[in-house]
Short mmCIF file of C-alpha atoms in Angstrom, two decimals:
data_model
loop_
_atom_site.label_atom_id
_atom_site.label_comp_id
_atom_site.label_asym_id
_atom_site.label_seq_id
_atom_site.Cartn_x
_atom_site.Cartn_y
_atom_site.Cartn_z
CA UNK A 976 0.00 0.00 0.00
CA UNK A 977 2.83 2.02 0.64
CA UNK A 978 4.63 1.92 -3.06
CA UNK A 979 0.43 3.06 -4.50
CA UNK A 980 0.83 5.52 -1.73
CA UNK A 981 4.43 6.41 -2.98
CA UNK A 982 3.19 6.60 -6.66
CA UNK A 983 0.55 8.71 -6.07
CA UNK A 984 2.14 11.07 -4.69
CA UNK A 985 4.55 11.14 -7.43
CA UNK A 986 2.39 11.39 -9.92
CA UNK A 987 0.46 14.56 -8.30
CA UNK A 988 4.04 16.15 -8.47
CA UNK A 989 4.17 15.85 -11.76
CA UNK A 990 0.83 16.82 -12.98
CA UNK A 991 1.03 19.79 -10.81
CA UNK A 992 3.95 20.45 -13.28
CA UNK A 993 1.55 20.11 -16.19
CA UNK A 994 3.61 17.98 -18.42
CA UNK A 995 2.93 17.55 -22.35
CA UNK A 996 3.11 14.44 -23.88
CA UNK A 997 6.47 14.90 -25.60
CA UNK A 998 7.88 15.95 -22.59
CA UNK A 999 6.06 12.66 -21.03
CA UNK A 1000 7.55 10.34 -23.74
CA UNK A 1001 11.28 12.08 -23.19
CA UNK A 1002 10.91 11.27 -19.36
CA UNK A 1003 9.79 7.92 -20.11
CA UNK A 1004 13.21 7.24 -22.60
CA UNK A 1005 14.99 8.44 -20.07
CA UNK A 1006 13.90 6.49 -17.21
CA UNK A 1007 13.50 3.33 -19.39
CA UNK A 1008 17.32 3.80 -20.58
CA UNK A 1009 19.00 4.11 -17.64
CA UNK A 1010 22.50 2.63 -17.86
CA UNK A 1011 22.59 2.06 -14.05
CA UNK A 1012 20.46 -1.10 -13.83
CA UNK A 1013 22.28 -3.94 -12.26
CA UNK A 1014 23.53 -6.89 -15.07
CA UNK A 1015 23.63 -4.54 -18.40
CA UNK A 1016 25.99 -5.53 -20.70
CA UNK A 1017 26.01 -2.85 -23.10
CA UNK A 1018 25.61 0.02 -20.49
CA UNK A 1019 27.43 2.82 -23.17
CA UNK A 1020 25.04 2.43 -25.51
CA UNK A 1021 21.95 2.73 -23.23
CA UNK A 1022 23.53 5.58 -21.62
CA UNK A 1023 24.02 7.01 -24.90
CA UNK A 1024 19.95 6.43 -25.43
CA UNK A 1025 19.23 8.24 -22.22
CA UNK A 1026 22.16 11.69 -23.11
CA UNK A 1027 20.02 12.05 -26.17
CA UNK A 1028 16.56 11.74 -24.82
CA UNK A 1029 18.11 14.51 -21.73
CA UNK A 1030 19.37 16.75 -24.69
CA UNK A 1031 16.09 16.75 -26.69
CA UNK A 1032 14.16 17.22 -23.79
CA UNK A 1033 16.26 19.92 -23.13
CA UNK A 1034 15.88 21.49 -26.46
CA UNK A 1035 12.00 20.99 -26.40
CA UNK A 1036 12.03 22.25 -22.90
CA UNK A 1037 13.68 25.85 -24.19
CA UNK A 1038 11.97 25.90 -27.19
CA UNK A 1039 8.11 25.17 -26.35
CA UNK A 1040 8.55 26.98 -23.03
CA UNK A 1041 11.42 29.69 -23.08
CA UNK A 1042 9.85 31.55 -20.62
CA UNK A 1043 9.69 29.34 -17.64
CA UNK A 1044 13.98 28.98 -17.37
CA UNK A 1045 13.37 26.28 -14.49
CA UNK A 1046 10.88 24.04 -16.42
CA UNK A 1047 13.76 21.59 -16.60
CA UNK A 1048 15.04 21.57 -13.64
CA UNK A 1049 11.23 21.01 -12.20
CA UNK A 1050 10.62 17.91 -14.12
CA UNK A 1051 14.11 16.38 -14.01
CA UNK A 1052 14.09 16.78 -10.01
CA UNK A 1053 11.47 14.93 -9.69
CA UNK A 1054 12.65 11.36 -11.37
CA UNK A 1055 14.74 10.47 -8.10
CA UNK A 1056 11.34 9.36 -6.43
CA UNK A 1057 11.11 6.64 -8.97
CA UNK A 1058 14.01 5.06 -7.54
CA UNK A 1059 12.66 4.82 -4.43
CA UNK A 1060 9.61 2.18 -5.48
CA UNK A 1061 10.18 -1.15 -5.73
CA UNK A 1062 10.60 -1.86 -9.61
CA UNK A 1063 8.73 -4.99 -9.64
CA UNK A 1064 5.49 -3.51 -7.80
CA UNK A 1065 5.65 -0.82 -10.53
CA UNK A 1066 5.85 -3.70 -12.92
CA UNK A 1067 3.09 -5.58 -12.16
CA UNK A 1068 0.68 -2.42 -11.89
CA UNK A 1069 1.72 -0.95 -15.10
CA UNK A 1070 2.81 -3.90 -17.62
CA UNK A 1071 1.13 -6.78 -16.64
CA UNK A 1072 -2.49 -6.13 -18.49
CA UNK A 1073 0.36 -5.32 -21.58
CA UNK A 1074 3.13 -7.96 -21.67
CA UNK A 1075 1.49 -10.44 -19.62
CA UNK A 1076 3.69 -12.42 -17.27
CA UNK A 1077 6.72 -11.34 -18.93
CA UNK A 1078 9.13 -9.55 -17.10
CA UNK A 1079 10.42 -5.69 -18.96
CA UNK A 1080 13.75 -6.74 -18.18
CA UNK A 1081 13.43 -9.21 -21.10
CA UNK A 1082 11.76 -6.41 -23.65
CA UNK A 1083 14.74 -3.77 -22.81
CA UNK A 1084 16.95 -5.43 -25.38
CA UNK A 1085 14.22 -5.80 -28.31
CA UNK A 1086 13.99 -2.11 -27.85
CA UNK A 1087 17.74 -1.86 -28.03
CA UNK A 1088 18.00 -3.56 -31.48
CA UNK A 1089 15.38 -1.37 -32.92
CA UNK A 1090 16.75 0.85 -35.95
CA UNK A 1091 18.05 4.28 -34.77
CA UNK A 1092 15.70 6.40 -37.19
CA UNK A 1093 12.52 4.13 -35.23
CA UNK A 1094 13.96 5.13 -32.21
CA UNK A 1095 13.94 8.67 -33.60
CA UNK A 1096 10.41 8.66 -34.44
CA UNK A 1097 9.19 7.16 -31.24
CA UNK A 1098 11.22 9.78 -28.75
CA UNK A 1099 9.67 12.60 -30.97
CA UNK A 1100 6.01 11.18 -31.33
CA UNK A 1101 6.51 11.33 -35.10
CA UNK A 1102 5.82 8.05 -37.65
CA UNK A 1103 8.94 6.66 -39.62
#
């Protein structure tokens, strides 16, 4: 009860912030490709994935919004909390209905092998 509590609270953070979806889909690239997740093999590469979602959230951040300065700072402060629930509660309450029993762990490197220019097209909500 404590991680939906946890959650919750998170996500009231963040729509107090308002978020758009292509700032949404940047923060989700850069959560999913996180190069700090215990038994990656190719760690530079998904760290490379996550640098170039942070810079073109960064350059949608200053564009669609050059007025607020601290936009950024707002919505990247807030990713920490994820940390602190328990991946595989998060898991089951967001994938499960979607990948079935099948942990994400297992879909991380299908999404690795994808093309860069689909890659491309995904971060920036455009079709290839």
């Amino acid at each position: 009860m404590e991680h939906i509590w946890k959650l919750q609270e998170f996500c009231n953070s963040m729509a107090k912030l308002d978020i758009d979806g292509y700032e949404y889909a940047y923060l989700k690239a850069i959560v999913l490709f996180s190069p700090d997740h215990p038994g990656l093999t190719s760690s530079s590469q998904i760290e490379k994935f996550q640098e170039k979602a942070q810079m073109e959230l960064q350059d949608y951040v200053q564009k669609t919004y050059p007025e607020d300065t601290y936009r950024l700072a707002r919505i990247l402060v807030r990713l920490p909390a994820l940390r602190l629930m328990s991946s595989s509660i998060t898991e089951e309450l967001f994938f499960t209905g979607l990948i079935g029993n099948v942990p994400i762990d297992s879909i991380i490197p299908y999404i690795l092998k994808m093309e860069t220019a689909e890659y491309n097209g995904q971060i920036t909500g455009s079709s290839s």
